Short mmCIF file of C-alpha atoms and ligand atoms in Angstrom, two decimals:
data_model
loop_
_atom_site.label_atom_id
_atom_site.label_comp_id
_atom_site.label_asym_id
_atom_site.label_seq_id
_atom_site.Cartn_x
_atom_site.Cartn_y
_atom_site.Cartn_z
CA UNK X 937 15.94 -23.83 -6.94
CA UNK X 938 13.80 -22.62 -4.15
CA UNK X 939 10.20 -24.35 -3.47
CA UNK X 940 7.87 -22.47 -5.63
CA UNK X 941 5.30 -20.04 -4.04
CA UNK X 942 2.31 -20.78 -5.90
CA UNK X 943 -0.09 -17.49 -5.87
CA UNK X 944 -3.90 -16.78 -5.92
CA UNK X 945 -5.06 -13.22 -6.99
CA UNK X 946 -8.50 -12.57 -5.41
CA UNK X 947 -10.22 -9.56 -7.48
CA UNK X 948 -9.65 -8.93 -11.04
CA UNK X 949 -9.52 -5.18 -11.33
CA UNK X 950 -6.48 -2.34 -12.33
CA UNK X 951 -3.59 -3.28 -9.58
CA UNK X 952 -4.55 -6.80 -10.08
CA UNK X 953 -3.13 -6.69 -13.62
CA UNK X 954 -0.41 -4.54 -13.28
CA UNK X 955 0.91 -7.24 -10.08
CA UNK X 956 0.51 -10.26 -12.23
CA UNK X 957 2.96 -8.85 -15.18
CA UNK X 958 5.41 -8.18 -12.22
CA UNK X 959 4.22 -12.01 -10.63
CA UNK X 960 5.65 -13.50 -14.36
CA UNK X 961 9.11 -11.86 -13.29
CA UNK X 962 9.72 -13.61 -10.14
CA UNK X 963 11.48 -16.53 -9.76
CA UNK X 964 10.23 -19.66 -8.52
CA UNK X 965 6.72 -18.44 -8.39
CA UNK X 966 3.77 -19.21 -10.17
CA UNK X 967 0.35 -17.54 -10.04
CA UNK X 968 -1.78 -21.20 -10.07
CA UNK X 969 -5.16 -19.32 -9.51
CA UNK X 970 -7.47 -16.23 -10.33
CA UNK X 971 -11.07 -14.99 -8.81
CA UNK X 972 -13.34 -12.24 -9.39
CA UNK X 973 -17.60 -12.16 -9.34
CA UNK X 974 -17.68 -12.85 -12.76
CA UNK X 975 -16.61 -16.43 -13.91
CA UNK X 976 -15.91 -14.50 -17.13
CA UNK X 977 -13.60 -12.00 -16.05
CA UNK X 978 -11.43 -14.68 -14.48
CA UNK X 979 -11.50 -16.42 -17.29
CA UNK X 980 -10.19 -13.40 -19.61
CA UNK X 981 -7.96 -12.03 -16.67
CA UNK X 982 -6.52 -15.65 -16.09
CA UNK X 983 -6.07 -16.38 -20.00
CA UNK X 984 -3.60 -13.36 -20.21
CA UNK X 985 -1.11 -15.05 -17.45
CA UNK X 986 -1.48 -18.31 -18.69
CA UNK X 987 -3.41 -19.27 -15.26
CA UNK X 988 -5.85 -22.26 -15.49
CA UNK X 989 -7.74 -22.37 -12.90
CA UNK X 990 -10.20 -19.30 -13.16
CA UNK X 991 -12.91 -18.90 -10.25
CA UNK X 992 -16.32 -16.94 -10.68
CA UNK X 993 -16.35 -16.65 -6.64
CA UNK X 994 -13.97 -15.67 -4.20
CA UNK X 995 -14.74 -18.80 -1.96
CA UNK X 996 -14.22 -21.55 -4.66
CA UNK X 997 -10.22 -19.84 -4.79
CA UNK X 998 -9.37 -20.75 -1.49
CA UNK X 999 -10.88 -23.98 -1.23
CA UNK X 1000 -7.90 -24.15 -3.90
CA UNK X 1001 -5.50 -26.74 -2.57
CA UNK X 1002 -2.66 -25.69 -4.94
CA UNK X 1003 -2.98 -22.09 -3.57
CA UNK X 1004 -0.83 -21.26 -0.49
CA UNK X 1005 -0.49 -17.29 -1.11
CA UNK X 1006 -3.55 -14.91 -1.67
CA UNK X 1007 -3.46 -11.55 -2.90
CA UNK X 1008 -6.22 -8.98 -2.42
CA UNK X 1009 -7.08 -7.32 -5.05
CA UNK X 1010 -10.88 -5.69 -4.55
CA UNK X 1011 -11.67 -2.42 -3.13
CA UNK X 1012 -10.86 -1.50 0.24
CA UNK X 1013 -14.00 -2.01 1.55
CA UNK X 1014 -13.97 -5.86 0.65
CA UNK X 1015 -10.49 -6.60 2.19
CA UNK X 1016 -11.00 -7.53 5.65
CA UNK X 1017 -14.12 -10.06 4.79
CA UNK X 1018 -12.03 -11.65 2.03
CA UNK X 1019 -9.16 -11.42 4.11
CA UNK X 1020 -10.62 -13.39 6.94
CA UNK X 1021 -12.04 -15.95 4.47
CA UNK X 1022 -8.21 -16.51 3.29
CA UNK X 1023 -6.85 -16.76 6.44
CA UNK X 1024 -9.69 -18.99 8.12
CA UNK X 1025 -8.55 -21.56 5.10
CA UNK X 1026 -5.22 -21.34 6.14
CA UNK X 1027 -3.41 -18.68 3.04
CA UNK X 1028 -0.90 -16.46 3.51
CA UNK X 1029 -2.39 -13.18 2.89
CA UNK X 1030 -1.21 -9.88 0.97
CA UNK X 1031 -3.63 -7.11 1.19
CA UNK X 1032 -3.86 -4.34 -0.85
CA UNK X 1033 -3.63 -1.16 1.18
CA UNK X 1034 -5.25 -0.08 3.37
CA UNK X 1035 -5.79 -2.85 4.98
CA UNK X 1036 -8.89 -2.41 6.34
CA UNK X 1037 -11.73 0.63 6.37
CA UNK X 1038 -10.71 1.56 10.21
CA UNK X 1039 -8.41 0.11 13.19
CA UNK X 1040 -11.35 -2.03 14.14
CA UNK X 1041 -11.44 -4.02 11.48
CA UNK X 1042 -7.40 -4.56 11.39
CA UNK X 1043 -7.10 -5.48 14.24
CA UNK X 1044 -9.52 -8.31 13.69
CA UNK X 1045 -8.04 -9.23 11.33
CA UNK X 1046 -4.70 -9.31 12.86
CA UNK X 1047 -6.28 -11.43 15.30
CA UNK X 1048 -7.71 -13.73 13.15
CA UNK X 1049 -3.98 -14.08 11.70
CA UNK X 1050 -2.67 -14.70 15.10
CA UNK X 1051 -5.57 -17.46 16.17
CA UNK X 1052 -4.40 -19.13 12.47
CA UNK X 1053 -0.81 -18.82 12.57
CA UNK X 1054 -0.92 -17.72 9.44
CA UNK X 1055 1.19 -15.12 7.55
CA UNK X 1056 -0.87 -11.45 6.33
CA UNK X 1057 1.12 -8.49 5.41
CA UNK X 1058 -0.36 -5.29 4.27
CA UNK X 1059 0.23 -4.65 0.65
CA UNK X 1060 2.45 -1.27 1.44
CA UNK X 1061 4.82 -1.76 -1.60
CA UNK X 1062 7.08 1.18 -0.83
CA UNK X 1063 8.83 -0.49 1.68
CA UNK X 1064 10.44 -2.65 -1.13
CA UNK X 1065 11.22 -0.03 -3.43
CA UNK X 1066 14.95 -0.21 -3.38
CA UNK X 1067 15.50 3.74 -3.45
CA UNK X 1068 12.83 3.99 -0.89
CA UNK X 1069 15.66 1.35 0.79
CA UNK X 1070 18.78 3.97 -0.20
CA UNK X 1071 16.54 6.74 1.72
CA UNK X 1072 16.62 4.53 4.88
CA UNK X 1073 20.17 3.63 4.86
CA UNK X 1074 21.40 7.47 4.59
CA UNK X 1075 18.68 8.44 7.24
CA UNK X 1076 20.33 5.72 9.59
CA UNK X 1077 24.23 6.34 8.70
CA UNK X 1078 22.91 10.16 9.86
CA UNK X 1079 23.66 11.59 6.16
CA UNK X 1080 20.98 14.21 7.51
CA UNK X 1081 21.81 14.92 10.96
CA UNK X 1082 18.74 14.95 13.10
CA UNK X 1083 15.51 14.72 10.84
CA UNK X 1084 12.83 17.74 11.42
CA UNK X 1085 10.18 17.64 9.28
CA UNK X 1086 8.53 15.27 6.02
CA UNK X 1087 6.83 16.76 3.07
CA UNK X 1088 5.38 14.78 0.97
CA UNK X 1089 2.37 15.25 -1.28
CA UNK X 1090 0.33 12.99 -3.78
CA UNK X 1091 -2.16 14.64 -6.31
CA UNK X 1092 -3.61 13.94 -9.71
CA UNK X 1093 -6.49 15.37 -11.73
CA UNK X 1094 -8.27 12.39 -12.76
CA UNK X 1095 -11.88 11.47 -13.86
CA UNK X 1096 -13.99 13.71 -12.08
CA UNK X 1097 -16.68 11.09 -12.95
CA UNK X 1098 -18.56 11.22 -9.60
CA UNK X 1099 -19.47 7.74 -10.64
CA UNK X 1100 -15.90 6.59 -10.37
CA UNK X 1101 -15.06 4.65 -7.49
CA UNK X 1102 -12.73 7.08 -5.96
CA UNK X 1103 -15.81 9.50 -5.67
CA UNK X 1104 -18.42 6.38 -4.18
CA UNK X 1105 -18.54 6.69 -0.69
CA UNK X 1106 -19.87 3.17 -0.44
CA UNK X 1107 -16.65 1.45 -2.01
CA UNK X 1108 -14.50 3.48 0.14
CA UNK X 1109 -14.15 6.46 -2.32
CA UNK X 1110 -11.53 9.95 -1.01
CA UNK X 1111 -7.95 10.84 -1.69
CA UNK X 1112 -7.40 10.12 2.05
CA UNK X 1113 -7.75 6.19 1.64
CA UNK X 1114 -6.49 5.86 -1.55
CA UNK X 1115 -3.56 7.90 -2.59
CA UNK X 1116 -3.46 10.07 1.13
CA UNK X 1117 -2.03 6.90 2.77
CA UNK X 1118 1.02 6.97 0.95
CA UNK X 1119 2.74 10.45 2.39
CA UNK X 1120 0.94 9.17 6.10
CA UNK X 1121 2.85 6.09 5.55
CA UNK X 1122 6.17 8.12 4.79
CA UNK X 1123 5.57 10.20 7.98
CA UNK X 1124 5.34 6.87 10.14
CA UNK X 1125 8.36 5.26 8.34
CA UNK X 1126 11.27 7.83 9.12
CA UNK X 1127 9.03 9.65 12.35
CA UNK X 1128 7.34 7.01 13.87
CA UNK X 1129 3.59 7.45 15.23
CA UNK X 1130 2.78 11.44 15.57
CA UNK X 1131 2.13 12.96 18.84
CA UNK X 1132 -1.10 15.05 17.55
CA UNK X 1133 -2.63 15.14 14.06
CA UNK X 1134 -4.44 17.90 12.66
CA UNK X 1135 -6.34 18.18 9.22
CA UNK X 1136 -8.16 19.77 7.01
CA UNK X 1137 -10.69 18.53 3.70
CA UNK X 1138 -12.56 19.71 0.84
CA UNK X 1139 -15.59 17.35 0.19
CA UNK X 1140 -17.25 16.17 -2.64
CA UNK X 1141 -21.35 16.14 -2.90
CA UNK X 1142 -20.80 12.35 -2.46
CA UNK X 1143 -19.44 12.83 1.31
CA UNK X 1144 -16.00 11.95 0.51
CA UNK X 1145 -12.42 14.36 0.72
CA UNK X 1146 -10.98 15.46 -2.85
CA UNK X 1147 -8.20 17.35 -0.97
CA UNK X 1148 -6.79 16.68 2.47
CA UNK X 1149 -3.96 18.71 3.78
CA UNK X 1150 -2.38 16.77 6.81
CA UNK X 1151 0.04 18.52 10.22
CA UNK X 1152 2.02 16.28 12.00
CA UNK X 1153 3.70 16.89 15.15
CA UNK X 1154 6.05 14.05 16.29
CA UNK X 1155 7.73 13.62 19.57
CA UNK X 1156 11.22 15.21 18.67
CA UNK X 1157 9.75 18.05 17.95
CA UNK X 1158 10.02 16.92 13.85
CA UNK X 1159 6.23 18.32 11.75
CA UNK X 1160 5.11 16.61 8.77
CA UNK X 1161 2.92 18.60 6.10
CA UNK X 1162 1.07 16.14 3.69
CA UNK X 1163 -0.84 16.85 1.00
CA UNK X 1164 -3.41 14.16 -1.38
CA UNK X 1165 -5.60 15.56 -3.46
CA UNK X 1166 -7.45 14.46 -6.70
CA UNK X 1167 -8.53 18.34 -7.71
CA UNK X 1168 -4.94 18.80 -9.09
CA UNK X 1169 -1.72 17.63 -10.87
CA UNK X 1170 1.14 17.67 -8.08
CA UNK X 1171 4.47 16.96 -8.16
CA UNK X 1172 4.02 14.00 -5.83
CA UNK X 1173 7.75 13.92 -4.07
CA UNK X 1174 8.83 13.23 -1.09
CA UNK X 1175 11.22 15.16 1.16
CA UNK X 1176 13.17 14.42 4.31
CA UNK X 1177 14.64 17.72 5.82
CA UNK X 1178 17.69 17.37 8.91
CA UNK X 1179 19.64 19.61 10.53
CA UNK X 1180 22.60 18.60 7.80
CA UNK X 1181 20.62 18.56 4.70
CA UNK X 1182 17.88 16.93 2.66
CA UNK X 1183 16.91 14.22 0.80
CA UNK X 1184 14.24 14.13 -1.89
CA UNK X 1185 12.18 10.96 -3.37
CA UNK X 1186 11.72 11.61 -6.48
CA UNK X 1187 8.36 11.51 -8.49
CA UNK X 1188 6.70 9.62 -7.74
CA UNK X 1189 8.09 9.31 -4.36
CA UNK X 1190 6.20 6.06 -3.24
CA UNK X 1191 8.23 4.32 -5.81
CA UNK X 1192 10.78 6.30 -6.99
CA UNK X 1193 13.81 5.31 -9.18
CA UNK X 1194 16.02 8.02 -8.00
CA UNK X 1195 17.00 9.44 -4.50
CA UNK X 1196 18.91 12.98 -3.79
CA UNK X 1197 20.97 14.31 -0.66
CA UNK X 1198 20.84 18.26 -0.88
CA UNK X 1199 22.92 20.44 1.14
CA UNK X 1200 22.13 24.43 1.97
CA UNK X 1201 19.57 24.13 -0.62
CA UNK X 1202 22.36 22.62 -3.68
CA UNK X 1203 21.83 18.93 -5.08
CA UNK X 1204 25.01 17.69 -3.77
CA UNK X 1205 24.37 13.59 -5.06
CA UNK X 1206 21.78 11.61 -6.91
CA UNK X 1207 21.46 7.95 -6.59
CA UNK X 1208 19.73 6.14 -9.60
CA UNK X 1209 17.97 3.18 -8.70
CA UNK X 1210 16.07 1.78 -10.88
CA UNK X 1211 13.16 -1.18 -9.44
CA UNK X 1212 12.04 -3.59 -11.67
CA UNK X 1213 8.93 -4.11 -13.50
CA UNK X 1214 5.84 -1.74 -12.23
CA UNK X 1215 7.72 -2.02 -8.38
CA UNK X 1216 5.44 -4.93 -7.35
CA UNK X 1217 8.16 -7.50 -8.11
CA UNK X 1218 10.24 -6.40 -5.23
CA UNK X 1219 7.12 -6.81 -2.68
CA UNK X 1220 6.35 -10.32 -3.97
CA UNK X 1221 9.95 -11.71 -3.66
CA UNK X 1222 10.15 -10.48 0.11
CA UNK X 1223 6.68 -12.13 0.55
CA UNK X 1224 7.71 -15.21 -0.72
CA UNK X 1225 11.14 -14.94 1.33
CA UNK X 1226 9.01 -14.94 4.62
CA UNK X 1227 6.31 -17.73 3.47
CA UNK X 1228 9.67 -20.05 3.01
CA UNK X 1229 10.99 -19.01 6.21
CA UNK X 1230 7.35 -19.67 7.99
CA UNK X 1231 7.23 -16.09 9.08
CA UNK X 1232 3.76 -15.07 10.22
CA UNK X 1233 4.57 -11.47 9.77
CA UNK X 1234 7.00 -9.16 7.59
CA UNK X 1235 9.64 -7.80 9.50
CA UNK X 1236 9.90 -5.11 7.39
CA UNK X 1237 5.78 -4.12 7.29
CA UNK X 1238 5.04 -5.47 10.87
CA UNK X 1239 1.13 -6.02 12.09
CA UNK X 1240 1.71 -2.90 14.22
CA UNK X 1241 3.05 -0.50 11.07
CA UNK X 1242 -0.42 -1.35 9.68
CA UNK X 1243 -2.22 -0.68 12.93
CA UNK X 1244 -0.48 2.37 13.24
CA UNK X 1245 -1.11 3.41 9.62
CA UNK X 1246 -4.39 3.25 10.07
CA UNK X 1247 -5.44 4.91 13.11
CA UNK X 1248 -3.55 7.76 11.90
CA UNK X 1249 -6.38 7.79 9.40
CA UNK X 1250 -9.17 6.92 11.68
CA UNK X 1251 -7.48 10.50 13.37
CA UNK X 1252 -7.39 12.59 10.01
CA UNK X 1253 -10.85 11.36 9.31
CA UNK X 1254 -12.14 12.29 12.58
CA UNK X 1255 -10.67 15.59 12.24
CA UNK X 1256 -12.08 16.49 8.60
CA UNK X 1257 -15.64 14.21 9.35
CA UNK X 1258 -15.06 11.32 6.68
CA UNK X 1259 -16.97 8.80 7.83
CA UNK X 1260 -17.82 5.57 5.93
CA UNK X 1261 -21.04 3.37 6.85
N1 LIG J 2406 -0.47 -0.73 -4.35
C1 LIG J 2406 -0.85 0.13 -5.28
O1 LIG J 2406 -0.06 0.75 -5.97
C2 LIG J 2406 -2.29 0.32 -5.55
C3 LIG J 2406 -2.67 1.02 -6.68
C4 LIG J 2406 -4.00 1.12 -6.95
C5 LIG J 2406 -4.91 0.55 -6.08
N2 LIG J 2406 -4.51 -0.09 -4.96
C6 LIG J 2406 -5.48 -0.69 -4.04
O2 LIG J 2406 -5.95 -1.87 -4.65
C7 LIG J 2406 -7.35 -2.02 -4.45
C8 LIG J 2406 -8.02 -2.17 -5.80
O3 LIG J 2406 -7.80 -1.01 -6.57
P1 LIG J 2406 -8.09 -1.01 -8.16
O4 LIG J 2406 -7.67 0.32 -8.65
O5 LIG J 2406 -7.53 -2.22 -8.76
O6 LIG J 2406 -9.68 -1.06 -8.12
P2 LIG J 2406 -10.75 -1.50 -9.23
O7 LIG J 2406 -10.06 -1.92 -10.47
O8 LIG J 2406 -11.77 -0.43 -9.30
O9 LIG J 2406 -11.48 -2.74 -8.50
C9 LIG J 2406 -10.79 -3.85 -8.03
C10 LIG J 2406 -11.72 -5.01 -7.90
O10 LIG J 2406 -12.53 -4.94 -6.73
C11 LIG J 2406 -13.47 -6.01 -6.84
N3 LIG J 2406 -14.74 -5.81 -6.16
C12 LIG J 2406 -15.24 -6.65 -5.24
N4 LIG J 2406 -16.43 -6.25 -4.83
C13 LIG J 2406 -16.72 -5.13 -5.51
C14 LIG J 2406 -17.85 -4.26 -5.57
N5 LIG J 2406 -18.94 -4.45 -4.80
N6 LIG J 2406 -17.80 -3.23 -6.42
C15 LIG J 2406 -16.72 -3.00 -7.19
N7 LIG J 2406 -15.62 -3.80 -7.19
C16 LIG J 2406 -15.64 -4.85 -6.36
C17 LIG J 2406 -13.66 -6.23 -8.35
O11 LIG J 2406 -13.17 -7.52 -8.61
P3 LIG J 2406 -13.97 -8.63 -9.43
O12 LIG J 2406 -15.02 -7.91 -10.21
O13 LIG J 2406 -12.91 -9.21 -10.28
O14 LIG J 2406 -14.51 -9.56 -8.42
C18 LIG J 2406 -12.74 -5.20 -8.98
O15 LIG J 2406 -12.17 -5.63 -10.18
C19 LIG J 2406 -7.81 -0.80 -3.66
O16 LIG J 2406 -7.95 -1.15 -2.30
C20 LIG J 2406 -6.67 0.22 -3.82
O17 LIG J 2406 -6.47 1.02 -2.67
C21 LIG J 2406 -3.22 -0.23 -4.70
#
């Protein structure tokens, strides 16, 4: 049996639940510890995963002695300071994405990880997906041929409550931060960093984007076109497009359970590959893989994917004026 890796989720919202139920699957793992503003909302959040010790503050979890992972859970805006307060008490941290609100504050708090020695990865849980793993591998053994361009898009109609966090400006609201970081992060996986970026946005009254379409233009000459919206339904695939064929991620293609070569247009194979529980459970076992190696960093979502991540959307929000106090 490997040494258990006893968890700490800090925030007590949506993805905070639907992580736990995957949390239960994993072996050797316990979540020991829950916090959120409200003393009570630990309390219910932590009586549903059989966790006991249930913190009305952020700070009282990681004076936690029986915690040695955290996971952050809040809003983006929150993540670096509750980040820093993790890793200045010595956690290992996974952050929900993104990581931070712009490339200054990651890379402080990539410092702060480095000055600590401590492990922080960014919470980008499509790395994990095993399909999302299948897409790599053909990629590499050149299934394509020379890659040339990325779609991918990511759209929903959802509560057009302007009241709604995705629409508050001051708790990081847009489809750029939220769902657009998904096809940006598909871009950097198979492409790499872009040569030049260019973007365009329909904002809401509340100074956010609802719609962001996204041109890429990568050093091989490969383009991505991306596409996050929350005005509109989408089909919210992914597609890789080479000079032999294509592959498609199916919906939705940030975790998908199936992956597709095409040829001349024709579905030629489909690979079904199903991830377990809500797709968190894969993230969490490579987590706990590195903290029982003593990593200090993911191999697989490196400090520098996140830094790269998000400039690209410090440069998409320059281009369509998103700016966040
Ligand atoms: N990986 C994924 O698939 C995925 C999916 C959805 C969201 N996310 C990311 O996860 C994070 C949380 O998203 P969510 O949908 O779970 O959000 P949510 O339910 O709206 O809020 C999450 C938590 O943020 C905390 N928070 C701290 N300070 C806050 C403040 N001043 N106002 C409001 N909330 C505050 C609250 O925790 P307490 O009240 O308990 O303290 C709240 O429960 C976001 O950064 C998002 O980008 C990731």
């Amino acid at each position: 049996m490997a040494k258990s890796v006893n968890w700490g989720i800090l925030g007590c919202g949506k993805i905070a639940h639907k992580f736990a139920q995957d949390l239960m699957k994993v072996p050797d793992t316990q979540l020991v510890a829950v916090a959120s503003r409200s003393k009570e909302k630990a309390k219910d959040f932590g009586r549903q995963y059989g966790v006991s010790n249930c913190y009305g503050s952020y700070e009282a979890l990681v004076n936690d002695p029986t915690v040695n992972a955290c996971y952050i859970a809040t809003v983006h805006p929150f993540h670096k300071e509750i980040t820093m307060l993790c890793l200045n008490h010595r956690k290992a941290v996974l952050c929900e994405k993104p990581m931070g609100m712009d490339q200054e504050e990651v890379k402080a708090m990539i410092q702060r990880a480095k000055e600590k020695d401590v492990f922080l990865m960014e919470g980008i849980w499509t790395r994990f997906i095993p399909a999302v793993g299948k897409m790599l591998g053909l990629i590499q053994s050149e299934t394509l041929g020379d890659v040339r361009s990325v779609h991918a898009d990511f759209g929903f109609l959802g509560d057009q409550d302007r009241s709604n966090r995705l629409f508050n400006k001051s708790l990081g609201g847009g489809a750029l931060l939220d769902i657009g970081i998904y096809p940006l992060y598909l871009s950097l996986l198979v492409l790499g960093y872009p040569e030049d970026v260019e973007a365009a946005a329909q904002m809401t009254e509340t100074g956010v984007d609802e719609s962001c379409g996204m041109i890429l233009r990568h050093r091989n000459g490969a383009v991505s076109s991306l596409h996050c919206t929350f005005m509109t339904d989408t089909q919210i695939e992914g597609w890789i497009h080479g000079s032999k064929g294509s592959i498609k991620l199916h919906s939705r293609f940030h975790h998908p359970n199936k992956v597709s070569i095409y040829r001349g247009g024709e579905i030629e194979q489909t690979y079904n590959i199903p991830y377990i529980g809500n797709g968190y459970y894969h993230e969490i076992l490579h987590v706990n893989e590195c903290i029982r190696l003593g990593l200090k960093e993911s191999p697989k979502v490196m400090l520098n994917d996140s830094l790269n991540l998000v400039k690209m959307l410090d440069e998409v929000r320059e281009k369509i004026g998103l700016v966040y106090e």
